Short mmCIF file of C-alpha atoms in Angstrom, two decimals:
data_model
loop_
_atom_site.label_atom_id
_atom_site.label_comp_id
_atom_site.label_asym_id
_atom_site.label_seq_id
_atom_site.Cartn_x
_atom_site.Cartn_y
_atom_site.Cartn_z
CA ASN Z 6 16.53 27.74 -5.76
CA ALA Z 7 14.93 26.36 -8.88
CA GLY Z 8 17.65 23.71 -9.26
CA VAL Z 9 17.97 22.39 -12.83
CA THR Z 10 15.40 23.74 -15.28
CA GLN Z 11 14.76 22.21 -18.70
CA THR Z 12 12.65 23.51 -21.55
CA PRO Z 13 10.57 22.47 -23.38
CA LYS Z 14 8.96 19.63 -21.43
CA PHE Z 15 7.38 18.14 -24.55
CA ARG Z 16 8.12 18.55 -28.23
CA ILE Z 17 7.15 16.81 -31.45
CA LEU Z 18 9.54 17.17 -34.38
CA LYS Z 19 9.38 16.08 -37.96
CA ILE Z 20 12.24 14.08 -39.44
CA GLY Z 21 15.01 16.42 -40.54
CA GLN Z 22 14.03 19.33 -38.30
CA SER Z 23 16.42 20.77 -35.75
CA MET Z 24 15.87 22.08 -32.26
CA THR Z 25 17.61 23.04 -29.04
CA LEU Z 26 16.80 21.70 -25.60
CA GLN Z 27 17.55 24.32 -23.00
CA CYS Z 28 19.04 23.58 -19.58
CA THR Z 29 19.92 26.03 -16.86
CA GLN Z 30 20.96 25.55 -13.23
CA ASP Z 31 21.17 28.03 -10.38
CA MET Z 32 23.30 26.00 -7.98
CA ASN Z 33 26.65 27.24 -9.33
CA HIS Z 34 27.62 23.68 -10.23
CA ASN Z 35 30.62 23.26 -12.48
CA TYR Z 36 29.61 19.92 -13.94
CA MET Z 37 26.65 19.48 -16.26
CA TYR Z 38 25.38 16.49 -18.23
CA TRP Z 39 22.88 15.48 -20.85
CA TYR Z 40 21.39 11.98 -20.70
CA ARG Z 41 18.77 10.22 -22.76
CA GLN Z 42 16.49 7.50 -21.44
CA ASP Z 43 14.63 5.09 -23.69
CA PRO Z 44 11.77 2.92 -22.33
CA GLY Z 45 13.05 0.13 -20.09
CA MET Z 46 16.60 1.33 -20.47
CA GLY Z 47 18.97 3.07 -18.17
CA LEU Z 48 20.38 6.51 -18.71
CA LYS Z 49 22.87 6.98 -21.52
CA LEU Z 50 25.28 9.91 -21.40
CA ILE Z 51 25.24 12.12 -24.50
CA TYR Z 52 27.60 14.97 -23.58
CA TYR Z 53 29.02 16.49 -20.44
CA SER Z 54 30.85 19.62 -19.38
CA VAL Z 55 33.26 20.23 -16.52
CA GLY Z 56 33.02 24.01 -16.76
CA ALA Z 57 32.32 26.94 -19.02
CA GLY Z 58 33.99 26.48 -22.39
CA ILE Z 59 34.73 22.78 -21.85
CA THR Z 60 32.61 19.96 -23.25
CA ASP Z 61 33.20 16.31 -24.00
CA LYS Z 62 31.40 13.41 -25.62
CA GLY Z 63 29.66 10.72 -23.68
CA GLU Z 64 28.51 7.29 -24.78
CA VAL Z 65 25.96 8.33 -27.46
CA PRO Z 66 26.94 11.75 -28.92
CA ASN Z 67 26.08 11.18 -32.59
CA GLY Z 68 23.40 13.55 -33.89
CA TYR Z 69 23.83 16.02 -31.03
CA ASN Z 70 25.89 19.09 -30.21
CA VAL Z 71 26.39 21.12 -27.07
CA SER Z 72 27.94 24.38 -25.94
CA ARG Z 73 28.76 25.79 -22.51
CA SER Z 74 29.30 29.54 -22.64
CA THR Z 75 28.29 30.15 -19.02
CA THR Z 76 28.30 28.15 -15.79
CA GLU Z 77 24.51 28.21 -15.70
CA ASP Z 78 23.53 27.10 -19.21
CA PHE Z 79 24.15 23.89 -21.15
CA PRO Z 80 21.93 23.66 -24.26
CA LEU Z 81 21.67 20.47 -26.33
CA ARG Z 82 21.25 20.88 -30.08
CA LEU Z 83 19.62 18.20 -32.23
CA GLU Z 84 20.49 18.52 -35.89
CA LEU Z 85 18.47 16.72 -38.58
CA ALA Z 86 16.16 14.90 -36.18
CA ALA Z 87 15.67 11.17 -36.73
CA PRO Z 88 13.11 8.75 -35.23
CA SER Z 89 15.97 7.13 -33.27
CA GLN Z 90 16.21 10.37 -31.27
CA THR Z 91 12.73 9.87 -29.84
CA SER Z 92 13.46 9.69 -26.14
CA VAL Z 93 13.28 11.45 -22.80
CA TYR Z 94 16.21 13.79 -22.27
CA PHE Z 95 17.49 14.69 -18.84
CA CYS Z 96 19.88 17.47 -17.98
CA ALA Z 97 21.81 17.12 -14.72
CA SER Z 98 24.43 18.97 -12.74
CA SER Z 99 26.82 18.18 -9.94
CA PRO Z 100 29.11 20.25 -7.76
CA GLN Z 101 32.86 20.05 -8.17
CA GLY Z 102 34.00 16.87 -6.49
CA GLY Z 103 30.43 15.59 -6.41
CA GLY Z 104 31.31 12.46 -8.30
CA GLY Z 105 28.16 10.52 -9.00
CA GLU Z 106 25.82 12.79 -7.04
CA LEU Z 107 23.72 14.31 -9.78
CA PHE Z 108 20.81 16.73 -9.61
CA PHE Z 109 18.39 16.17 -12.47
CA GLY Z 110 15.99 18.42 -14.30
CA GLU Z 111 12.41 17.30 -14.90
CA GLY Z 112 13.15 15.97 -18.35
CA SER Z 113 12.15 16.79 -21.91
CA ARG Z 114 10.07 14.27 -23.85
CA LEU Z 115 10.91 14.43 -27.55
CA THR Z 116 9.06 12.60 -30.31
CA VAL Z 117 10.37 12.55 -33.88
CA LEU Z 118 7.82 11.57 -36.50
CA GLN K 1 33.08 -1.22 -21.70
CA LYS K 2 31.88 -0.91 -18.13
CA GLU K 3 28.52 -2.46 -17.40
CA VAL K 4 26.03 -2.40 -14.58
CA GLU K 5 23.49 -5.20 -14.49
CA GLN K 6 20.17 -5.14 -12.70
CA ASN K 7 17.16 -7.43 -12.75
CA SER K 8 14.47 -5.37 -14.46
CA GLY K 9 11.72 -6.87 -12.32
CA PRO K 10 9.08 -6.04 -11.57
CA LEU K 11 9.77 -6.90 -7.97
CA SER K 12 6.58 -7.06 -5.98
CA VAL K 13 6.55 -7.02 -2.17
CA PRO K 14 3.75 -6.55 0.37
CA GLU K 15 3.58 -3.42 2.46
CA GLY K 16 5.80 -3.69 5.53
CA ALA K 17 8.15 -6.27 4.00
CA ILE K 18 11.82 -5.87 3.14
CA ALA K 19 12.55 -5.14 -0.51
CA SER K 20 15.95 -6.29 -1.76
CA LEU K 21 17.33 -4.76 -4.94
CA ASN K 22 20.54 -6.06 -6.46
CA CYS K 23 23.14 -4.89 -8.92
CA THR K 24 26.42 -6.27 -10.28
CA TYR K 25 29.17 -4.30 -11.98
CA SER K 26 31.89 -5.26 -14.40
CA ASP K 27 34.80 -2.97 -13.47
CA ARG K 28 36.75 -4.42 -10.57
CA GLY K 29 38.44 -1.04 -10.09
CA SER K 30 35.23 0.89 -9.44
CA GLN K 31 35.07 2.60 -6.06
CA SER K 32 31.79 4.45 -5.75
CA PHE K 33 28.21 3.39 -6.22
CA PHE K 34 24.91 5.19 -6.17
CA TRP K 35 21.24 4.31 -5.95
CA TYR K 36 18.73 6.59 -7.65
CA ARG K 37 14.96 6.35 -7.34
CA GLN K 38 12.79 7.28 -10.31
CA TYR K 39 9.04 7.56 -10.02
CA SER K 40 7.07 6.95 -13.21
CA GLY K 41 7.29 9.98 -15.48
CA LYS K 42 9.70 11.78 -13.17
CA SER K 43 13.44 12.39 -13.05
CA PRO K 44 15.88 10.29 -11.01
CA GLU K 45 16.76 11.39 -7.50
CA LEU K 46 19.72 10.25 -5.46
CA ILE K 47 18.81 8.23 -2.38
CA MET K 48 22.03 6.46 -1.34
CA SER K 49 25.73 6.41 -2.06
CA ILE K 50 28.30 3.85 -0.90
CA TYR K 51 32.05 3.92 -1.22
CA SER K 52 33.45 1.16 0.98
CA ASN K 53 32.76 -2.49 1.63
CA GLY K 54 29.99 -3.25 4.07
CA ASP K 55 26.70 -1.63 4.93
CA LYS K 56 25.55 1.96 5.00
CA GLU K 57 22.23 2.77 6.63
CA ASP K 58 20.02 5.82 6.16
CA GLY K 59 16.59 5.56 7.73
CA ARG K 60 14.73 2.66 6.13
CA PHE K 61 17.39 2.26 3.44
CA THR K 62 20.55 0.17 3.66
CA ALA K 63 23.11 0.02 0.88
CA GLN K 64 25.51 -2.91 0.82
CA LEU K 65 28.74 -3.20 -1.15
CA ASN K 66 30.84 -6.31 -1.71
CA LYS K 67 33.80 -5.43 -3.91
CA ALA K 68 35.15 -8.98 -3.99
CA SER K 69 31.90 -10.18 -5.56
CA GLN K 70 31.35 -6.91 -7.49
CA TYR K 71 27.90 -6.70 -6.01
CA VAL K 72 25.82 -3.80 -4.70
CA SER K 73 22.44 -4.05 -3.07
CA LEU K 74 19.76 -1.80 -1.63
CA LEU K 75 17.47 -2.98 1.16
CA ILE K 76 14.28 -1.09 1.92
CA ARG K 77 12.81 -2.00 5.30
CA ASP K 78 9.13 -1.58 6.14
CA SER K 79 8.33 -1.01 2.47
CA GLN K 80 5.56 1.49 1.75
CA PRO K 81 3.41 1.94 -1.36
CA SER K 82 5.20 5.26 -1.81
CA ASP K 83 8.43 3.29 -2.39
CA SER K 84 6.96 1.95 -5.63
CA ALA K 85 9.34 3.23 -8.29
CA THR K 86 12.22 2.18 -10.50
CA TYR K 87 15.57 1.99 -8.72
CA LEU K 88 18.69 2.70 -10.75
CA CYS K 89 22.10 1.47 -9.69
CA ALA K 90 25.08 3.52 -10.90
CA ASP K 91 28.83 2.91 -10.95
CA TYR K 92 31.08 5.96 -10.79
CA GLY K 93 34.40 5.23 -12.46
CA GLY K 94 36.32 8.02 -10.80
CA SER K 95 36.25 10.69 -13.49
CA GLN K 96 33.53 13.12 -14.45
CA GLY K 97 31.28 11.85 -17.19
CA ASN K 98 31.90 8.28 -16.16
CA LEU K 99 28.72 7.42 -14.26
CA ILE K 100 27.32 4.20 -15.69
CA PHE K 101 23.69 3.39 -14.96
CA GLY K 102 21.98 0.04 -14.92
CA LYS K 103 18.60 -0.35 -16.61
CA GLY K 104 16.81 -0.20 -13.28
CA THR K 105 14.59 -2.50 -11.24
CA LYS K 106 10.91 -1.67 -10.97
CA LEU K 107 9.60 -2.12 -7.44
CA SER K 108 5.93 -2.44 -6.63
CA VAL K 109 4.81 -2.36 -3.00
CA LYS K 110 1.28 -3.73 -2.57
CA PRO K 111 -0.91 -2.39 0.26
#
Protein backbone atom coordinates (compact mmCIF):
# COMPACT_ATOMS: atom_id res chain seq x y z
CA ASN A 1 0.00 0.00 0.00
CA ALA A 2 1.36 3.37 -1.03
CA GLY A 3 -1.22 5.21 1.12
CA VAL A 4 -1.82 8.80 -0.01
CA THR A 5 0.38 9.98 -2.87
CA GLN A 6 0.75 13.63 -3.86
CA THR A 7 2.46 15.13 -6.87
CA PRO A 8 4.39 17.30 -7.43
CA LYS A 9 6.39 17.62 -4.21
CA PHE A 10 7.73 21.05 -5.15
CA ARG A 11 6.57 23.64 -7.65
CA ILE A 12 7.30 27.28 -8.39
CA LEU A 13 4.60 29.24 -10.19
CA LYS A 14 4.45 32.72 -11.57
CA ILE A 15 1.59 35.00 -10.58
CA GLY A 16 -1.43 34.29 -12.75
CA GLN A 17 -0.41 30.77 -13.76
CA SER A 18 -2.61 27.78 -13.04
CA MET A 19 -1.77 24.26 -11.97
CA THR A 20 -3.23 21.07 -10.54
CA LEU A 21 -1.97 19.26 -7.46
CA GLN A 22 -2.61 15.56 -7.82
CA CYS A 23 -3.67 13.29 -4.97
CA THR A 24 -4.43 9.60 -5.09
CA GLN A 25 -5.04 7.02 -2.37
CA ASP A 26 -5.11 3.24 -2.53
CA MET A 27 -6.83 2.54 0.79
CA ASN A 28 -10.38 2.67 -0.62
CA HIS A 29 -11.20 5.56 1.72
CA ASN A 30 -14.39 7.45 1.01
CA TYR A 31 -13.33 10.71 2.60
CA MET A 32 -10.61 12.92 1.17
CA TYR A 33 -9.36 16.38 2.13
CA TRP A 34 -7.09 19.16 1.02
CA TYR A 35 -5.36 21.29 3.66
CA ARG A 36 -2.86 24.10 3.46
CA GLN A 37 -0.29 24.86 6.12
CA ASP A 38 1.48 28.20 6.40
CA PRO A 39 4.60 28.61 8.60
CA GLY A 40 3.76 28.55 12.30
CA MET A 41 0.12 27.95 11.54
CA GLY A 42 -2.11 24.96 11.88
CA LEU A 43 -3.79 23.19 9.03
CA LYS A 44 -6.59 24.98 7.23
CA LEU A 45 -9.16 22.95 5.30
CA ILE A 46 -9.59 24.01 1.67
CA TYR A 47 -12.03 21.41 0.29
CA TYR A 48 -13.21 17.96 1.21
CA SER A 49 -15.12 15.10 -0.37
CA VAL A 50 -17.24 12.39 1.20
CA GLY A 51 -17.28 10.23 -1.92
CA ALA A 52 -17.02 10.20 -5.68
CA GLY A 53 -19.01 13.05 -7.20
CA ILE A 54 -19.43 14.90 -3.90
CA THR A 55 -17.29 17.83 -2.81
CA ASP A 56 -17.72 20.67 -0.35
CA LYS A 57 -15.91 23.82 0.70
CA GLY A 58 -13.80 24.06 3.78
CA GLU A 59 -12.56 27.09 5.65
CA VAL A 60 -10.38 28.65 2.89
CA PRO A 61 -11.72 27.62 -0.56
CA ASN A 62 -11.23 30.88 -2.48
CA GLY A 63 -8.86 30.53 -5.43
CA TYR A 64 -9.14 26.74 -5.56
CA ASN A 65 -11.30 24.10 -7.20
CA VAL A 66 -11.61 20.36 -6.79
CA SER A 67 -13.23 17.38 -8.45
CA ARG A 68 -13.78 13.79 -7.35
CA SER A 69 -14.58 11.53 -10.29
CA THR A 70 -13.23 8.36 -8.66
CA THR A 71 -12.77 7.10 -5.11
CA GLU A 72 -9.00 7.14 -5.55
CA ASP A 73 -8.32 10.62 -6.95
CA PHE A 74 -8.93 14.10 -5.57
CA PRO A 75 -7.04 16.77 -7.57
CA LEU A 76 -6.80 20.39 -6.39
CA ARG A 77 -6.81 23.08 -9.06
CA LEU A 78 -5.24 26.50 -8.49
CA GLU A 79 -6.51 29.12 -10.88
CA LEU A 80 -4.67 32.42 -11.37
CA ALA A 81 -2.01 31.78 -8.75
CA ALA A 82 -1.34 34.56 -6.24
CA PRO A 83 1.53 35.00 -3.72
CA SER A 84 -1.00 34.35 -0.93
CA GLN A 85 -1.24 30.77 -2.19
CA THR A 86 2.39 30.11 -1.33
CA SER A 87 2.07 27.30 1.17
CA VAL A 88 2.49 23.60 1.83
CA TYR A 89 -0.51 21.61 0.67
CA PHE A 90 -1.48 18.31 2.24
CA CYS A 91 -3.94 15.81 0.88
CA ALA A 92 -5.48 13.40 3.38
CA SER A 93 -8.00 10.59 3.47
CA SER A 94 -10.02 8.79 6.09
CA PRO A 95 -12.20 5.71 6.08
CA GLN A 96 -15.95 5.99 6.43
CA GLY A 97 -16.70 6.61 10.08
CA GLY A 98 -13.06 7.50 10.70
CA GLY A 99 -13.93 10.88 12.09
CA GLY A 100 -10.74 12.77 12.79
CA GLU A 101 -8.37 9.93 11.96
CA LEU A 102 -6.68 11.21 8.83
CA PHE A 103 -3.93 9.69 6.72
CA PHE A 104 -1.79 12.37 5.11
CA GLY A 105 0.24 12.50 1.95
CA GLU A 106 3.81 13.83 2.03
CA GLY A 107 2.80 17.32 1.03
CA SER A 108 3.36 19.62 -1.92
CA ARG A 109 5.38 22.80 -1.39
CA LEU A 110 4.15 25.55 -3.70
CA THR A 111 5.81 28.93 -4.18
CA VAL A 112 4.13 31.69 -6.18
CA LEU A 113 6.45 34.46 -7.33
CA GLN B 1 -16.20 29.80 14.72
CA LYS B 2 -14.65 26.86 16.53
CA GLU B 3 -11.14 27.40 17.79
CA VAL B 4 -8.38 25.27 19.19
CA GLU B 5 -5.66 27.05 21.12
CA GLN B 6 -2.17 25.75 21.79
CA ASN B 7 0.95 27.35 23.19
CA SER B 8 3.30 27.51 20.22
CA GLY B 9 6.36 26.89 22.37
CA PRO B 10 9.01 25.89 21.89
CA LEU B 11 8.76 23.59 24.85
CA SER B 12 12.14 22.27 25.83
CA VAL B 13 12.57 19.27 28.13
CA PRO B 14 15.59 17.12 29.00
CA GLU B 15 15.77 13.54 27.83
CA GLY B 16 13.92 11.21 30.18
CA ALA B 17 11.59 13.92 31.53
CA ILE B 18 7.83 14.18 31.12
CA ALA B 19 6.67 16.55 28.39
CA SER B 20 3.25 18.10 28.92
CA LEU B 21 1.44 19.58 25.93
CA ASN B 22 -1.82 21.43 26.39
CA CYS B 23 -4.75 22.52 24.27
CA THR B 24 -8.05 24.30 24.89
CA TYR B 25 -11.09 24.29 22.64
CA SER B 26 -13.98 26.66 22.22
CA ASP B 27 -16.92 24.39 21.34
CA ARG B 28 -18.45 22.94 24.49
CA GLY B 29 -20.30 20.39 22.34
CA SER B 30 -17.18 18.82 20.86
CA GLN B 31 -16.77 15.12 21.59
CA SER B 32 -13.60 13.86 19.95
CA PHE B 33 -10.03 15.04 20.07
CA PHE B 34 -6.87 14.02 18.32
CA TRP B 35 -3.14 14.54 18.70
CA TYR B 36 -0.99 14.56 15.59
CA ARG B 37 2.80 14.63 15.52
CA GLN B 38 4.57 16.46 12.71
CA TYR B 39 8.31 16.22 12.23
CA SER B 40 9.97 19.17 10.52
CA GLY B 41 9.31 19.05 6.78
CA LYS B 42 7.05 16.02 7.08
CA SER B 43 3.31 15.39 7.12
CA PRO B 44 1.24 15.01 10.30
CA GLU B 45 0.67 11.54 11.70
CA LEU B 46 -1.97 10.53 14.19
CA ILE B 47 -0.62 9.42 17.56
CA MET B 48 -3.58 9.58 19.95
CA SER B 49 -7.33 10.01 19.98
CA ILE B 50 -9.58 10.59 23.00
CA TYR B 51 -13.34 10.64 23.19
CA SER B 52 -14.32 10.58 26.85
CA ASN B 53 -13.33 12.38 30.02
CA GLY B 54 -10.27 11.05 31.79
CA ASP B 55 -7.03 9.52 30.67
CA LYS B 56 -6.10 7.28 27.78
CA GLU B 57 -2.70 5.64 27.76
CA ASP B 58 -0.75 4.20 24.83
CA GLY B 59 2.83 3.28 25.60
CA ARG B 60 4.70 6.42 26.66
CA PHE B 61 1.80 8.65 25.62
CA THR B 62 -1.18 9.64 27.76
CA ALA B 63 -3.99 11.81 26.47
CA GLN B 64 -6.19 13.58 28.99
CA LEU B 65 -9.59 15.16 28.39
CA ASN B 66 -11.52 17.45 30.71
CA LYS B 67 -14.75 18.49 29.02
CA ALA B 68 -15.87 20.71 31.91
CA SER B 69 -12.73 22.82 31.49
CA GLN B 70 -12.60 22.31 27.69
CA TYR B 71 -9.03 21.17 28.03
CA VAL B 72 -7.03 18.43 26.33
CA SER B 73 -3.48 17.46 27.13
CA LEU B 74 -0.82 15.04 25.95
CA LEU B 75 1.82 13.69 28.31
CA ILE B 76 4.94 12.06 26.94
CA ARG B 77 6.82 10.05 29.55
CA ASP B 78 10.53 9.28 29.31
CA SER B 79 10.90 11.83 26.51
CA GLN B 80 13.41 10.95 23.80
CA PRO B 81 15.19 13.19 21.28
CA SER B 82 13.14 11.39 18.62
CA ASP B 83 10.01 12.94 20.18
CA SER B 84 11.21 16.38 19.06
CA ALA B 85 8.48 17.55 16.71
CA THR B 86 5.46 19.81 16.51
CA TYR B 87 2.34 18.40 18.14
CA LEU B 88 -1.02 19.41 16.70
CA CYS B 89 -4.21 19.20 18.71
CA ALA B 90 -7.43 18.75 16.73
CA ASP B 91 -11.12 19.01 17.61
CA TYR B 92 -13.53 16.89 15.59
CA GLY B 93 -16.95 18.51 15.52
CA GLY B 94 -18.87 15.39 14.59
CA SER B 95 -19.26 15.83 10.85
CA GLN B 96 -16.83 15.18 8.04
CA GLY B 97 -14.79 18.21 7.08
CA ASN B 98 -15.07 19.60 10.57
CA LEU B 99 -11.65 18.78 12.04
CA ILE B 100 -10.21 21.97 13.51
CA PHE B 101 -6.47 22.06 14.16
CA GLY B 102 -4.55 24.18 16.60
CA LYS B 103 -1.35 25.89 15.47
CA GLY B 104 0.76 23.27 17.19
CA THR B 105 3.34 23.20 19.97
CA LYS B 106 6.97 22.63 19.06
CA LEU B 107 8.67 20.21 21.43
CA SER B 108 12.41 19.93 21.74
CA VAL B 109 13.91 17.09 23.78
CA LYS B 110 17.54 17.76 24.71
CA PRO B 111 19.93 14.80 25.14
